[in-house]
């Protein structure tokens, strides 16, 4: 059934439920001298390229490839449209390896026809902090699909990760592969219901009129929680402490230090937004919330070309109730003209989704680890990790 994945050190279907298998690496590391020194072979019309995301020209090429060929919903109505700024943020992370930003070009035209990326991360699984690669943006041009290019790209990124003495990876996908550590549900909160209905993102509910729908999703003009404000550079130490302490309770979560928090959570225009609650009494930072900006192209609509979507990222509540905190972030997202606010049922998100009028979407997201076995399956609420 999975000619490629059957050969890889990932949980295999035949092993599901086998409690005798130990938790941890599936295969031991091999000596670096035994890691293949040359790239894998591509079909002869294509060549490898390392993508320098500092180059405006290369970044544009990756952007255009993804804009035209990356992930769509199951009815091909929407396609993710990650911005160039977003791609630079997602790929030029603390300690990144340029060699993990891998492209494939057509030899004749030099056109970029495929891409895959890895970034380094420390991921904690139960008590074990593991150096991993987070793999994302795997994309093969629509005209080159089903030619088994993806397995070659996955093997090549694996090889380059191994060359840095890293032996595990984390990734997510909308498709089922051997074998998810857990499966999450996408939820959506309408901010601009009229547009969402007009473009086919959502439907008018039974016995609902447009004006009743607009009223249902109305939000206050300004945030409610005293001390709610945008995160600033000076907040990095306090946010790091708050977040590390919060993420400790999940089975799988990133091990963020101050450098990581500065990169991943400090506001970055049109890429990531973060807010916190600073106690007006003692100036303590008690709560935190964030979202990233990922628009989708609307395919074949006369009136609109882009859906402006915010995606829930890391949220921590210690004093402000989670639903009040998230209601404030919905208000901010509305002020910033987002059409929809999306979230997964990870961490404690279940505690606010229904109350804040999110509805389940038609998409799921499966989480995977490469070369690391987790013995007891985990629920989405055991996940403390959000990949972009
Ligand atoms: S998930 C988004 C992936 N991208 C898209 O969906 C974009 C649109 N689709 C495409 O571009 C986020 C193509 O359809 C792709 C497949 C390129 C997806 N992950 O070349 P063939 C990520 O980026 C398997 C993994 O003929 P294609 C995460 C498939 O099961 N495997 O197909 C990426 C089959 O293998 P099997 C996937 O349609 C994580 C084989 O590919 C997959 O022309 C990568 C068919 O290949 C997917 N999303 O191209 C893994 N989709 O065994 C990282 C299909 O079943 C692992 N396949 O026969 C860790 C590596 C690092 C380790 C370090 C120690
Ligand atoms: C990894 N980094 O299917 C990314 N999105 O529900 C790769 N559906 O937007 C993996 N089909 O339900 C990505 N509207 C996997 C996801 C791929 C994209 C995807 C889904 C997630 C989505 C929308 C639109 C469906 C259009 C037709 C959806 C319903 C919204 C409604 C609002 C009101 C309350 C009920 C729900």
Coordinates of C-alpha atoms and ligand atoms in Angstrom, one line a residue:
X1 CA 0.0 0.0 0.0
X2 CA 2.8 2.5 0.8
X3 CA 5.8 1.4 -1.3
X4 CA 7.9 4.2 0.0
X5 CA 6.7 4.7 3.6
X6 CA 7.0 0.9 4.2
X7 CA 10.8 1.3 3.9
X8 CA 11.1 4.2 6.4
X9 CA 11.7 4.2 10.2
X10 CA 8.1 5.4 11.0
X11 CA 5.4 3.6 12.9
X12 CA 4.1 0.9 10.6
X13 CA 0.4 -0.1 10.5
X14 CA 1.3 -3.7 11.4
X15 CA 2.8 -2.5 14.7
X16 CA -0.2 -0.4 15.9
X17 CA -1.2 -1.6 19.3
X18 CA 2.0 -3.6 19.9
X19 CA 2.8 -2.6 23.5
X20 CA 6.1 -4.6 23.5
X21 CA 7.8 -2.0 21.3
X22 CA 9.9 0.5 23.2
X23 CA 9.3 4.2 23.1
X24 CA 12.0 6.3 21.5
X25 CA 14.2 6.1 18.4
X26 CA 13.2 3.3 16.0
X27 CA 16.7 3.1 14.5
X28 CA 20.0 4.1 16.1
X29 CA 22.1 6.9 14.5
X30 CA 24.7 5.6 12.0
X31 CA 28.2 6.9 12.1
X32 CA 28.4 10.2 10.1
X33 CA 31.0 8.6 7.8
X34 CA 28.4 6.1 6.7
X35 CA 25.9 8.8 5.7
X36 CA 25.7 9.0 1.9
X37 CA 28.0 11.9 0.7
X38 CA 26.3 12.5 -2.7
X39 CA 22.8 13.7 -3.3
X40 CA 20.2 11.1 -4.5
X41 CA 19.6 10.8 -8.2
X42 CA 16.8 12.8 -9.8
X43 CA 15.3 12.0 -13.2
X44 CA 18.0 13.3 -15.7
X45 CA 16.0 16.4 -16.8
X46 CA 16.2 17.8 -13.2
X47 CA 18.8 19.0 -10.8
X48 CA 19.1 19.9 -7.1
X49 CA 19.4 23.5 -6.0
X50 CA 19.9 24.9 -2.5
X51 CA 17.6 27.8 -2.0
X52 CA 19.1 30.9 -0.5
X53 CA 16.1 32.5 1.2
X54 CA 18.2 35.7 1.8
X55 CA 18.0 36.2 -2.0
X56 CA 14.9 38.1 -3.0
X57 CA 14.9 36.4 -6.3
X58 CA 15.0 32.9 -4.8
X59 CA 12.4 33.7 -2.2
X60 CA 10.2 34.9 -5.0
X61 CA 10.7 31.6 -6.9
X62 CA 9.7 29.5 -3.9
X63 CA 6.8 31.8 -3.2
X64 CA 5.5 31.5 -6.8
X65 CA 5.9 27.7 -6.8
X66 CA 3.9 27.4 -3.6
X67 CA 1.3 30.0 -4.6
X68 CA 0.5 27.9 -7.7
X69 CA 1.1 24.3 -6.5
X70 CA 0.8 24.0 -2.7
X71 CA -2.0 22.6 -0.5
X72 CA -5.7 22.9 -1.6
X73 CA -8.8 21.9 0.3
X74 CA -10.6 18.7 -0.8
X75 CA -12.8 20.5 -3.3
X76 CA -10.0 22.7 -4.8
X77 CA -11.7 25.9 -3.9
X78 CA -8.8 27.4 -1.9
X79 CA -5.0 27.2 -2.0
X80 CA -2.6 28.3 0.7
X81 CA -0.8 31.5 -0.3
X82 CA 2.1 31.9 2.2
X83 CA 3.7 35.3 1.8
X84 CA 7.4 35.9 1.1
X85 CA 7.8 37.5 4.4
X86 CA 6.2 34.5 6.0
X87 CA 8.5 32.1 4.2
X88 CA 11.6 34.0 5.3
X89 CA 10.3 33.9 8.9
X90 CA 9.4 30.2 8.7
X91 CA 12.8 29.2 7.2
X92 CA 15.5 31.5 8.5
X93 CA 15.0 30.4 12.1
X94 CA 17.7 30.4 14.9
X95 CA 20.4 28.0 13.8
X96 CA 18.9 27.2 10.5
X97 CA 20.8 25.2 7.8
X98 CA 20.6 26.7 4.3
X99 CA 21.3 23.1 3.0
X100 CA 17.9 22.1 4.3
X101 CA 16.1 24.5 1.9
X102 CA 16.0 22.2 -1.1
X103 CA 14.7 23.0 -4.5
X104 CA 14.6 21.0 -7.8
X105 CA 15.0 22.8 -11.1
X106 CA 14.4 21.8 -14.7
X107 CA 17.9 21.6 -16.2
X108 CA 16.8 23.2 -19.5
X109 CA 14.8 26.2 -18.3
X110 CA 16.2 26.5 -14.7
X111 CA 12.6 26.8 -13.6
X112 CA 12.0 25.8 -9.9
X113 CA 9.6 22.8 -10.0
X114 CA 9.8 21.3 -6.5
X115 CA 10.7 22.3 -3.0
X116 CA 11.1 20.7 0.5
X117 CA 12.4 22.3 3.7
X118 CA 13.6 21.4 7.1
X119 CA 14.3 23.6 10.1
X120 CA 16.0 22.6 13.3
X121 CA 13.9 22.4 16.5
X122 CA 14.2 20.8 20.0
X123 CA 11.0 18.9 20.6
X124 CA 10.2 17.3 23.9
X125 CA 8.4 13.9 23.9
X126 CA 7.4 13.0 27.4
X127 CA 10.7 13.5 29.4
X128 CA 13.0 13.3 26.4
X129 CA 14.1 16.6 24.6
X130 CA 15.1 15.5 21.1
X131 CA 16.9 17.5 18.4
X132 CA 14.7 17.2 15.3
X133 CA 14.0 18.7 11.9
X134 CA 10.6 20.1 11.2
X135 CA 9.8 19.3 7.6
X136 CA 7.4 21.6 5.7
X137 CA 6.6 23.1 2.3
X138 CA 7.0 19.8 0.4
X139 CA 5.7 20.7 -3.1
X140 CA 5.9 19.2 -6.5
X141 CA 4.7 21.3 -9.5
X142 CA 1.2 20.1 -10.6
X143 CA 2.6 18.9 -14.0
X144 CA 5.2 16.6 -12.3
X145 CA 2.8 14.8 -9.9
X146 CA 2.7 11.0 -9.4
X147 CA 6.2 10.4 -10.8
X148 CA 7.6 9.4 -7.4
X149 CA 9.6 12.6 -7.0
X150 CA 8.3 13.2 -3.5
X151 CA 10.1 10.1 -2.1
X152 CA 13.4 11.3 -3.6
X153 CA 13.0 14.7 -2.1
X154 CA 12.1 13.2 1.3
X155 CA 15.2 10.9 1.1
X156 CA 17.4 13.9 0.2
X157 CA 16.2 16.1 3.0
X158 CA 16.7 13.1 5.4
X159 CA 20.3 12.7 4.1
X160 CA 21.0 16.4 4.7
X161 CA 19.5 16.3 8.2
X162 CA 21.6 13.2 9.0
X163 CA 24.7 15.1 7.9
X164 CA 24.0 17.5 10.8
X165 CA 23.8 14.6 13.1
X166 CA 20.1 14.8 13.6
X167 CA 18.0 11.6 13.3
X168 CA 14.4 12.5 14.1
X169 CA 11.8 14.8 12.5
X170 CA 8.3 16.1 13.0
X171 CA 5.8 17.0 10.3
X172 CA 2.1 17.4 9.6
X173 CA 0.0 16.5 6.6
X174 CA -3.6 16.6 5.5
X175 CA -3.2 13.1 4.2
X176 CA -3.0 9.8 6.1
X177 CA 0.5 8.2 6.1
X178 CA 2.0 5.5 8.3
X179 CA 1.3 6.4 11.1
X180 CA -0.1 9.6 12.8
X181 CA 0.8 10.2 16.4
X182 CA -2.6 12.0 16.6
X183 CA -5.2 13.5 14.2
X184 CA -6.5 17.0 14.8
X185 CA -9.6 18.7 13.6
X186 CA -9.6 22.2 12.1
X187 CA -12.2 24.6 13.5
X188 CA -13.2 28.0 12.0
X189 CA -14.6 31.1 13.5
X190 CA -16.3 33.4 10.9
X191 CA -15.3 37.1 11.2
X192 CA -16.6 38.2 7.9
X193 CA -19.5 35.8 7.4
X194 CA -20.9 37.5 4.3
X195 CA -17.7 37.1 2.3
X196 CA -17.1 33.5 3.6
X197 CA -20.5 32.6 2.3
X198 CA -20.1 34.4 -1.0
X199 CA -16.8 32.6 -1.7
X200 CA -18.1 29.2 -0.7
X201 CA -16.0 28.9 2.4
X202 CA -19.1 28.5 4.6
X203 CA -22.8 28.1 4.0
X204 CA -25.8 29.9 5.3
X205 CA -27.1 27.7 8.1
X206 CA -30.6 26.1 8.0
X207 CA -33.3 28.6 9.0
X208 CA -30.7 31.4 9.0
X209 CA -30.8 34.7 7.0
X210 CA -27.7 36.7 6.1
X211 CA -28.5 39.4 8.6
X212 CA -29.1 36.9 11.4
X213 CA -25.8 35.3 10.5
X214 CA -23.9 38.6 10.5
X215 CA -25.4 39.4 13.9
X216 CA -24.5 36.0 15.3
X217 CA -20.8 36.6 14.5
X218 CA -20.6 40.2 15.6
X219 CA -17.8 41.2 17.9
X220 CA -17.1 44.2 20.2
X221 CA -15.1 47.0 18.6
X222 CA -12.3 46.8 21.2
X223 CA -10.8 44.3 23.5
X224 CA -12.1 43.8 27.0
X225 CA -9.4 42.5 29.3
X226 CA -7.6 45.2 31.3
X227 CA -3.8 45.1 30.6
X228 CA -4.3 43.4 27.2
X229 CA -1.6 44.7 24.8
X230 CA 0.8 43.7 22.0
X231 CA 3.9 41.8 23.0
X232 CA 7.2 43.8 22.9
X233 CA 10.9 42.8 22.8
X234 CA 11.2 43.5 26.6
X235 CA 8.6 40.8 27.2
X236 CA 10.7 38.0 25.8
X237 CA 12.0 36.7 29.2
X238 CA 8.6 36.8 30.9
X239 CA 6.8 35.2 27.9
X240 CA 9.5 32.5 27.7
X241 CA 9.0 31.6 31.3
X242 CA 5.2 31.6 31.0
X243 CA 5.2 29.5 27.8
X244 CA 7.8 27.0 28.9
X245 CA 5.9 26.4 32.1
X246 CA 2.6 26.0 30.2
X247 CA 4.0 23.7 27.5
X248 CA 5.4 21.3 30.2
X249 CA 2.0 19.7 30.6
X250 CA 1.8 18.3 27.0
X251 CA 3.2 15.0 25.8
X252 CA 4.8 16.6 22.7
X253 CA 5.9 20.2 22.7
X254 CA 8.7 22.4 21.5
X255 CA 11.5 23.3 24.0
X256 CA 11.6 27.0 23.5
X257 CA 14.4 29.2 24.8
X258 CA 14.4 33.1 24.7
X259 CA 16.0 33.1 21.2
X260 CA 13.2 30.9 19.9
X261 CA 10.5 33.0 21.6
X262 CA 12.0 36.2 20.1
X263 CA 11.9 34.6 16.6
X264 CA 8.6 32.8 16.8
X265 CA 6.5 35.0 19.0
X266 CA 7.6 38.6 18.8
X267 CA 5.1 40.4 16.5
X268 CA 6.2 40.5 12.9
X269 CA 4.0 42.5 10.6
X270 CA 1.6 40.4 8.5
X271 CA 3.3 37.2 9.7
X272 CA 2.7 36.7 13.4
X273 CA 0.8 38.7 16.0
X274 CA 1.1 38.2 19.8
X275 CA -0.6 39.8 22.7
X276 CA -0.3 39.4 26.5
X277 CA -2.1 40.5 29.6
X278 CA 0.1 42.6 32.0
X279 CA -1.5 42.9 35.4
X280 CA -2.4 46.6 35.9
X281 CA -1.7 46.0 39.7
X282 CA 1.7 44.3 39.8
X283 CA 2.8 44.3 36.1
X284 CA 3.1 40.6 36.1
X285 CA 2.5 38.9 32.7
X286 CA -0.2 36.4 33.3
X287 CA -1.6 35.4 29.9
X288 CA -0.5 35.2 26.3
X289 CA -2.0 34.6 22.9
X290 CA -0.9 34.6 19.3
X291 CA -1.8 33.9 15.7
X292 CA -0.1 33.7 12.3
X293 CA -1.3 35.1 9.0
X294 CA -1.8 32.6 6.2
X295 CA -4.1 33.8 3.4
X296 CA -5.5 31.4 0.8
X297 CA -6.1 32.1 -2.8
X298 CA -9.7 31.8 -3.8
X299 CA -9.8 29.7 -7.0
X300 CA -12.2 30.9 -9.6
X301 CA -14.3 33.5 -7.9
X302 CA -15.4 36.6 -9.8
X303 CA -15.5 39.0 -6.8
X304 CA -12.7 37.9 -4.5
X305 CA -9.2 36.6 -5.0
X306 CA -7.9 36.2 -1.4
X307 CA -9.3 34.8 1.9
X308 CA -7.5 36.5 4.8
X309 CA -7.1 33.8 7.5
X310 CA -5.5 34.0 11.0
X311 CA -4.4 30.7 12.6
X312 CA -4.3 30.2 16.3
X313 CA -0.7 29.7 17.4
X314 CA 0.4 29.5 21.1
X315 CA -1.9 30.6 23.8
X316 CA -1.4 30.5 27.6
X317 CA -3.9 31.5 30.2
X318 CA -3.1 31.6 34.0
X319 CA -5.4 34.4 35.2
X320 CA -7.7 35.5 32.3
X321 CA -10.1 32.8 31.4
X322 CA -9.1 31.2 28.1
X323 CA -12.4 32.1 26.4
X324 CA -12.1 35.8 27.4
X325 CA -8.5 35.8 26.2
X326 CA -9.4 34.2 22.9
X327 CA -12.5 36.5 22.5
X328 CA -10.1 39.4 22.7
X329 CA -7.8 38.0 20.1
X330 CA -10.9 37.4 17.8
X331 CA -11.6 41.1 18.3
X332 CA -8.1 42.1 17.3
X333 CA -8.2 39.8 14.2
X334 CA -11.5 41.4 13.2
X335 CA -10.0 44.8 13.6
X336 CA -7.1 43.7 11.4
X337 CA -9.6 42.7 8.7
X338 CA -9.2 38.9 8.8
X339 CA -12.1 37.0 7.3
X340 CA -11.8 33.9 9.4
X341 CA -9.9 32.7 12.5
X342 CA -8.8 29.1 12.4
X343 CA -7.7 26.8 15.2
X344 CA -6.9 23.1 15.8
X345 CA -8.2 21.1 18.7
X346 CA -4.6 21.0 20.2
X347 CA -3.6 22.1 23.7
X348 CA -6.5 23.6 25.6
X349 CA -8.3 24.9 22.5
X350 CA -11.3 22.6 23.1
X351 CA -12.2 24.8 26.1
X352 CA -13.0 27.8 24.0
X353 CA -13.9 26.6 20.5
X354 CA -17.7 25.9 20.9
X355 CA -18.3 28.8 23.3
X356 CA -16.7 31.3 20.9
X357 CA -18.7 30.0 17.9
X358 CA -16.0 28.1 16.1
X359 CA -17.4 25.3 13.9
X360 CA -15.6 22.2 12.7
X361 CA -14.2 22.3 9.2
X362 CA -14.0 19.6 6.6
X363 CA -10.2 19.3 7.0
X364 CA -8.0 17.3 9.4
X365 CA -4.4 17.6 10.2
X366 CA -2.3 14.5 11.0
X367 CA 0.9 14.8 13.1
X368 CA 3.9 12.6 12.5
X369 CA 7.3 11.8 13.9
X370 CA 10.1 10.3 11.9
X371 CA 12.3 7.7 13.6
X372 CA 10.6 8.1 17.0
X373 CA 8.0 5.8 18.4
X374 CA 5.4 6.9 20.9
X375 CA 3.9 4.0 22.8
X376 CA 0.6 5.4 24.0
X377 CA -1.3 7.2 21.3
X378 CA -2.0 10.7 22.3
X379 CA -5.1 12.9 22.0
X380 CA -4.9 16.2 20.2
X381 CA -5.1 17.9 23.6
X382 CA -1.8 16.2 24.5
X383 CA -0.1 18.1 21.7
X384 CA 1.7 21.3 22.5
X385 CA 3.1 21.8 19.0
X386 CA 1.8 23.9 16.2
X387 CA 3.6 23.7 12.8
X388 CA 3.1 26.4 10.2
Ligands
LIG1 S1 2.0 18.6 4.1 C1 1.8 19.3 2.6 C2 2.4 18.5 1.4 N1 2.3 19.3 0.2 C3 1.2 19.3 -0.6 O1 0.2 18.7 -0.3 C4 1.2 20.2 -1.8 C5 0.4 19.7 -2.9 N2 0.9 18.4 -3.3 C6 2.1 18.1 -3.8 O2 2.9 19.0 -4.1 C7 3.3 19.6 4.9 C8 2.4 16.7 -4.1 O3 1.2 15.9 -4.2 C9 3.3 16.0 -3.1 C10 3.5 14.5 -3.4 C11 4.7 16.7 -3.1 C12 2.8 16.2 -1.7 N3 4.0 13.9 3.1 O4 6.0 12.0 -5.9 P1 4.8 11.1 -5.7 C13 4.6 19.0 4.6 O5 5.3 19.6 3.7 C14 3.9 10.1 -0.4 C15 4.7 12.7 3.0 O6 4.5 10.2 -6.8 P2 3.1 13.4 -5.7 C16 5.2 17.8 5.3 C17 2.8 9.1 -0.9 O7 2.2 8.5 0.3 N4 4.6 11.8 2.0 O8 3.5 11.9 -5.3 C18 6.0 17.0 4.4 C19 3.6 8.1 -1.7 O9 4.4 7.3 -0.9 P3 3.8 5.8 -0.6 C20 3.7 12.1 1.1 O10 1.7 13.6 -5.4 C21 6.5 15.8 5.1 C22 4.6 9.1 -2.4 O11 4.7 10.3 -1.6 C23 2.9 13.2 1.1 O12 3.6 13.8 -7.0 C24 7.4 14.9 4.3 C25 4.1 9.5 -3.8 O13 5.1 10.3 -4.3 C26 3.1 14.1 2.2 N5 2.4 15.3 2.3 O14 3.9 14.3 -4.6 C27 8.0 13.7 5.1 N6 2.1 13.2 0.0 O15 4.8 5.1 0.4 C28 9.1 14.1 6.0 C29 2.3 12.1 -0.6 O16 2.4 5.9 -0.1 C30 9.8 12.9 6.7 N7 3.3 11.4 0.0 O17 3.8 5.1 -2.0 C31 10.9 13.3 7.6 C32 12.2 13.6 6.8 C33 13.3 14.1 7.6 C34 13.9 13.0 8.5 C35 15.2 13.5 9.3 C36 15.8 12.5 10.3
LIG2 C1 0.7 21.7 7.2 N1 1.5 22.8 7.5 O1 -8.7 21.4 3.9 C2 -0.3 22.0 6.2 N2 -8.7 23.3 5.1 O2 -11.1 22.6 7.7 C3 -0.7 20.9 5.3 N3 -12.2 24.0 5.1 O3 -10.4 25.4 5.3 C4 -2.0 20.2 5.7 N4 -13.9 22.1 0.8 O4 -14.4 23.7 6.5 C5 -3.2 21.0 5.4 N5 -15.3 25.7 6.0 C6 -4.5 20.3 5.5 C7 -5.6 21.3 5.3 C8 -5.8 21.7 3.9 C9 -6.8 22.8 3.7 C10 -8.2 22.4 4.2 C11 -10.0 23.1 5.6 C12 -9.9 22.8 7.1 C13 -10.9 24.3 5.3 C14 -13.2 25.1 5.0 C15 -13.5 25.4 3.6 C16 -14.1 24.2 2.9 C17 -14.4 24.5 1.4 C18 -14.9 23.2 0.7 C19 -14.4 24.8 5.9 C20 -16.5 25.6 6.9 C21 -16.4 26.8 7.8 C22 -17.7 26.9 8.7 C23 -17.7 28.3 9.3 C24 -18.9 28.4 10.2 C25 -19.0 27.3 11.2 C26 -18.9 26.0 10.6 C27 -17.7 25.8 9.8

